[in-house]
Amino acid sequence: MYKIGTINYFNLFSDEFNQGYYETEIDLKQIDPTIQSIEKFISSYKTIEISNLGNLQVECEPPNIENFIFDRSTNILNGTTGCDYVLGQLNNFVFKNEGQSQSNKINFENTISLYTDNIKVNDIQTFSIGYTNKKTDSITSIWNFYHYSQNLKYYDEQMYFAIKTSSFSDDNNIKLTETYLQAYYTNDMKLKIRFSKVIKPYLLFNRESYKPPYPNIQKMGNDKDITIDINNQNVLGIRNNTTSPIQITIKPR
């Protein structure tokens, strides 16, 4: 249940946080062909300096549901004691395009140095956390909504879709402001550097019933998984908002 003001909404997504990420790869054998192991690389090179991080931002396009959820063939279910009634197929819900796009600066230090011997093989570790600014408006500024009023004499139904990329005024969770700088080695002599952004999706539903025979809904569900493509770079991504590229410098011991 998700509360906005005095109204409770069912969220068809779990209350867990998710992460979208951008990752780049460096072939360590291209740095020095004589290096044939991670151990040799660590003994030869001390730090990995990542600079020009001061202009990173997370961008999210307006929440047009078809750009985020490609397979919308699931049935939306509801009821009072169980999900006994089919509200309709998600494909058939016509959402209005009123949610705003999001652009949030990520406050990393401009230069971050990683020690090569702190990075592990096949073990993604976080070395720095950057924070976006908390938004002063609420989720209502970014959601795309479907409004269904078959009979206003009896009930009014609304469904909303949104993806939060930062903390808003209707929540106080610092987790939503976090972006992680992460790194790890692979068995085939690759160094992976990853920027991971915490995000949270919402598919909210509310029915306001005015009188019988349409009671307030107590249960909400779906008959198959609803999957968001959070790594679709056309609609959601971590981008460098400057012409100066991010630089990665590997320094010897």
Short mmCIF file of C-alpha atoms in Angstrom, two decimals, residues 25-230:
data_model
loop_
_atom_site.label_atom_id
_atom_site.label_comp_id
_atom_site.label_asym_id
_atom_site.label_seq_id
_atom_site.Cartn_x
_atom_site.Cartn_y
_atom_site.Cartn_z
CA GLU A 25 35.11 -2.41 -19.73
CA ILE A 26 38.90 -2.17 -19.89
CA ASP A 27 40.96 -5.06 -21.27
CA LEU A 28 43.98 -5.19 -18.96
CA LYS A 29 46.02 -7.14 -21.51
CA GLN A 30 45.79 -4.15 -23.84
CA ILE A 31 47.50 -1.97 -21.24
CA ASP A 32 50.55 -4.22 -21.09
CA PRO A 33 50.70 -7.47 -23.11
CA THR A 34 53.22 -8.92 -20.65
CA ILE A 35 50.58 -8.93 -17.90
CA GLN A 36 48.87 -12.31 -17.95
CA SER A 37 47.14 -12.35 -14.57
CA ILE A 38 45.17 -10.09 -12.24
CA GLU A 39 47.89 -10.55 -9.62
CA LYS A 40 50.53 -9.27 -12.03
CA PHE A 41 48.38 -6.26 -12.90
CA ILE A 42 47.93 -5.41 -9.20
CA SER A 43 51.66 -5.71 -8.52
CA SER A 44 52.45 -3.42 -11.47
CA TYR A 45 49.75 -0.76 -11.10
CA LYS A 46 48.67 1.01 -7.93
CA THR A 47 45.63 3.18 -8.63
CA ILE A 48 42.86 3.77 -11.14
CA GLU A 49 41.97 7.46 -11.27
CA ILE A 50 38.52 8.37 -12.56
CA SER A 51 38.13 12.11 -13.24
CA ASN A 52 35.63 14.63 -14.63
CA LEU A 53 32.80 13.12 -12.59
CA GLY A 54 31.35 16.50 -11.62
CA ASN A 55 28.85 16.68 -14.46
CA LEU A 56 27.17 13.28 -14.24
CA GLN A 57 23.39 13.24 -14.06
CA VAL A 58 20.61 10.68 -14.18
CA GLU A 59 17.96 11.32 -16.81
CA CYS A 60 14.56 9.70 -17.17
CA GLU A 61 12.17 10.42 -20.02
CA PRO A 62 8.44 11.06 -19.38
CA PRO A 63 6.79 7.85 -18.10
CA ASN A 64 5.08 6.72 -21.29
CA ILE A 65 4.38 3.18 -20.17
CA GLU A 66 4.98 1.60 -23.60
CA ASN A 67 8.62 2.77 -23.52
CA PHE A 68 9.31 1.07 -20.19
CA ILE A 69 7.04 -2.00 -20.15
CA PHE A 70 7.16 -3.67 -23.56
CA ASP A 71 5.03 -6.70 -22.70
CA ARG A 72 1.75 -5.42 -21.30
CA SER A 73 -0.33 -8.52 -21.98
CA THR A 74 -0.87 -9.20 -18.27
CA ASN A 75 -4.36 -8.99 -16.80
CA ILE A 76 -4.86 -6.62 -13.87
CA LEU A 77 -6.88 -8.36 -11.15
CA ASN A 78 -8.79 -7.06 -8.16
CA GLY A 79 -11.30 -8.04 -5.49
CA THR A 80 -12.30 -7.74 -1.86
CA THR A 81 -11.07 -11.03 -0.36
CA GLY A 82 -8.97 -12.18 -3.33
CA CYS A 83 -8.07 -11.23 -6.90
CA ASP A 84 -11.26 -12.70 -8.35
CA TYR A 85 -12.12 -10.09 -10.98
CA VAL A 86 -10.30 -8.99 -14.14
CA LEU A 87 -10.11 -5.24 -14.39
CA GLY A 88 -8.60 -5.47 -17.87
CA GLN A 89 -5.41 -6.12 -19.78
CA LEU A 90 -2.64 -3.60 -19.17
CA ASN A 91 -2.33 -3.19 -22.95
CA ASN A 92 -5.80 -1.69 -23.05
CA PHE A 93 -5.21 1.00 -20.45
CA VAL A 94 -4.73 4.32 -22.26
CA PHE A 95 -2.46 6.42 -20.07
CA LYS A 96 -2.36 10.19 -20.49
CA ASN A 97 1.11 11.61 -21.11
CA GLU A 98 1.31 14.17 -18.33
CA GLY A 99 4.26 13.00 -16.25
CA GLN A 100 7.40 15.11 -16.43
CA SER A 101 10.86 13.97 -17.44
CA GLN A 102 13.50 13.86 -14.71
CA SER A 103 17.04 15.20 -14.71
CA ASN A 104 19.01 14.99 -11.47
CA LYS A 105 22.65 15.95 -10.98
CA ILE A 106 24.74 13.30 -9.21
CA ASN A 107 27.03 14.84 -6.62
CA PHE A 108 30.20 12.77 -6.93
CA GLU A 109 33.64 14.10 -6.11
CA ASN A 110 35.16 15.26 -9.40
CA THR A 111 38.08 12.80 -9.11
CA ILE A 112 38.00 9.40 -7.40
CA SER A 113 40.95 7.03 -7.07
CA LEU A 114 40.57 3.27 -6.69
CA TYR A 115 43.39 1.07 -5.40
CA THR A 116 43.91 -1.91 -7.65
CA ASP A 117 44.40 -4.31 -4.73
CA ASN A 118 40.98 -3.38 -3.28
CA ILE A 119 39.12 -4.53 -6.39
CA LYS A 120 38.01 -8.18 -6.40
CA VAL A 121 37.42 -10.79 -9.09
CA ASN A 122 33.72 -11.34 -9.93
CA ASP A 123 32.72 -9.45 -6.79
CA ILE A 124 31.09 -6.10 -7.48
CA GLN A 125 32.05 -3.63 -4.77
CA THR A 126 31.03 -0.03 -4.14
CA PHE A 127 33.86 2.48 -3.76
CA SER A 128 31.99 5.78 -3.69
CA ILE A 129 28.40 7.00 -3.38
CA GLY A 130 27.08 10.09 -5.15
CA TYR A 131 23.78 11.68 -4.16
CA THR A 132 21.11 13.40 -6.19
CA ASN A 133 19.27 16.31 -4.64
CA LYS A 134 15.97 15.56 -2.94
CA LYS A 135 13.04 16.84 -5.03
CA THR A 136 10.62 19.30 -3.48
CA ASP A 137 7.57 18.12 -5.43
CA SER A 138 5.73 14.80 -5.07
CA ILE A 139 5.38 11.71 -7.21
CA THR A 140 2.30 13.31 -8.81
CA SER A 141 4.61 15.53 -10.90
CA ILE A 142 6.18 12.56 -12.69
CA TRP A 143 3.41 9.99 -13.01
CA ASN A 144 1.43 9.08 -16.10
CA PHE A 145 -2.17 8.30 -15.27
CA TYR A 146 -5.15 6.34 -16.51
CA HIS A 147 -8.54 7.57 -15.34
CA TYR A 148 -11.56 5.30 -15.64
CA SER A 149 -14.99 6.60 -14.67
CA GLN A 150 -17.50 4.11 -16.01
CA ASN A 151 -20.19 5.30 -13.66
CA LEU A 152 -19.37 8.21 -11.36
CA LYS A 153 -22.57 7.48 -9.48
CA TYR A 154 -20.90 4.35 -8.06
CA TYR A 155 -17.11 4.56 -8.31
CA ASP A 156 -14.06 6.23 -9.79
CA GLU A 157 -10.85 4.34 -10.68
CA GLN A 158 -7.35 5.58 -11.35
CA MET A 159 -4.09 3.86 -12.27
CA TYR A 160 -0.71 5.60 -12.24
CA PHE A 161 2.74 4.70 -13.59
CA ALA A 162 5.98 6.35 -12.49
CA ILE A 163 9.67 5.66 -11.89
CA LYS A 164 11.42 7.56 -9.12
CA THR A 165 15.10 8.36 -9.69
CA SER A 166 15.42 10.48 -6.55
CA SER A 167 13.65 11.10 -3.26
CA PHE A 168 10.53 13.26 -3.45
CA SER A 169 8.52 15.23 -0.90
CA ASP A 170 6.15 12.29 -0.35
CA ASP A 171 8.97 10.06 0.91
CA ASN A 172 11.99 10.52 3.16
CA ASN A 173 14.16 7.64 1.99
CA ILE A 174 17.72 8.74 1.30
CA LYS A 175 18.25 5.46 -0.59
CA LEU A 176 16.53 6.88 -3.67
CA THR A 177 19.17 9.62 -3.96
CA GLU A 178 22.09 7.17 -4.14
CA THR A 179 24.30 6.36 -7.13
CA TYR A 180 27.18 3.91 -6.71
CA LEU A 181 30.61 3.88 -8.33
CA GLN A 182 31.52 0.20 -8.47
CA ALA A 183 34.31 -1.94 -9.88
CA TYR A 184 35.37 -5.56 -10.30
CA TYR A 185 37.71 -7.77 -12.30
CA THR A 186 36.66 -10.71 -14.46
CA ASN A 187 38.43 -14.01 -14.98
CA ASP A 188 39.35 -13.06 -18.55
CA MET A 189 41.48 -10.09 -17.46
CA LYS A 190 38.88 -7.36 -17.77
CA LEU A 191 38.31 -4.42 -15.43
CA LYS A 192 34.66 -3.37 -15.19
CA ILE A 193 33.70 0.06 -13.89
CA ARG A 194 30.00 0.52 -13.20
CA PHE A 195 27.71 3.40 -12.22
CA SER A 196 24.54 2.04 -10.57
CA LYS A 197 21.51 4.20 -9.79
CA VAL A 198 18.88 3.26 -7.23
CA ILE A 199 15.39 3.62 -8.69
CA LYS A 200 11.88 2.61 -7.71
CA PRO A 201 8.98 1.79 -10.06
CA TYR A 202 5.31 2.35 -9.29
CA LEU A 203 2.16 1.01 -10.90
CA LEU A 204 -0.46 2.38 -8.52
CA PHE A 205 -4.20 1.73 -8.44
CA ASN A 206 -7.05 3.25 -6.48
CA ARG A 207 -10.82 2.81 -6.60
CA GLU A 208 -13.04 5.23 -4.78
CA SER A 209 -16.47 3.67 -4.34
CA TYR A 210 -19.45 5.80 -3.48
CA LYS A 211 -22.12 3.20 -2.72
CA PRO A 212 -23.02 -0.48 -3.33
CA PRO A 213 -22.82 -2.70 -5.31
CA TYR A 214 -19.20 -1.61 -5.94
CA PRO A 215 -17.19 -2.01 -2.70
CA ASN A 216 -13.75 -0.60 -2.14
CA ILE A 217 -11.07 -2.94 -3.48
CA GLN A 218 -9.05 -4.78 -0.83
CA LYS A 219 -6.80 -6.89 -3.10
CA MET A 220 -4.89 -6.10 -6.28
CA GLY A 221 -2.68 -8.24 -8.50
CA ASN A 222 -1.63 -9.42 -11.95
CA ASP A 223 -1.68 -12.85 -13.62
CA LYS A 224 1.89 -12.71 -15.06
CA ASP A 225 5.08 -10.81 -14.35
CA ILE A 226 5.30 -7.14 -15.30
CA THR A 227 8.88 -6.36 -16.35
CA ILE A 228 10.38 -2.89 -16.72
CA ASP A 229 13.39 -2.51 -19.01
CA ILE A 230 15.31 -0.23 -16.66
#
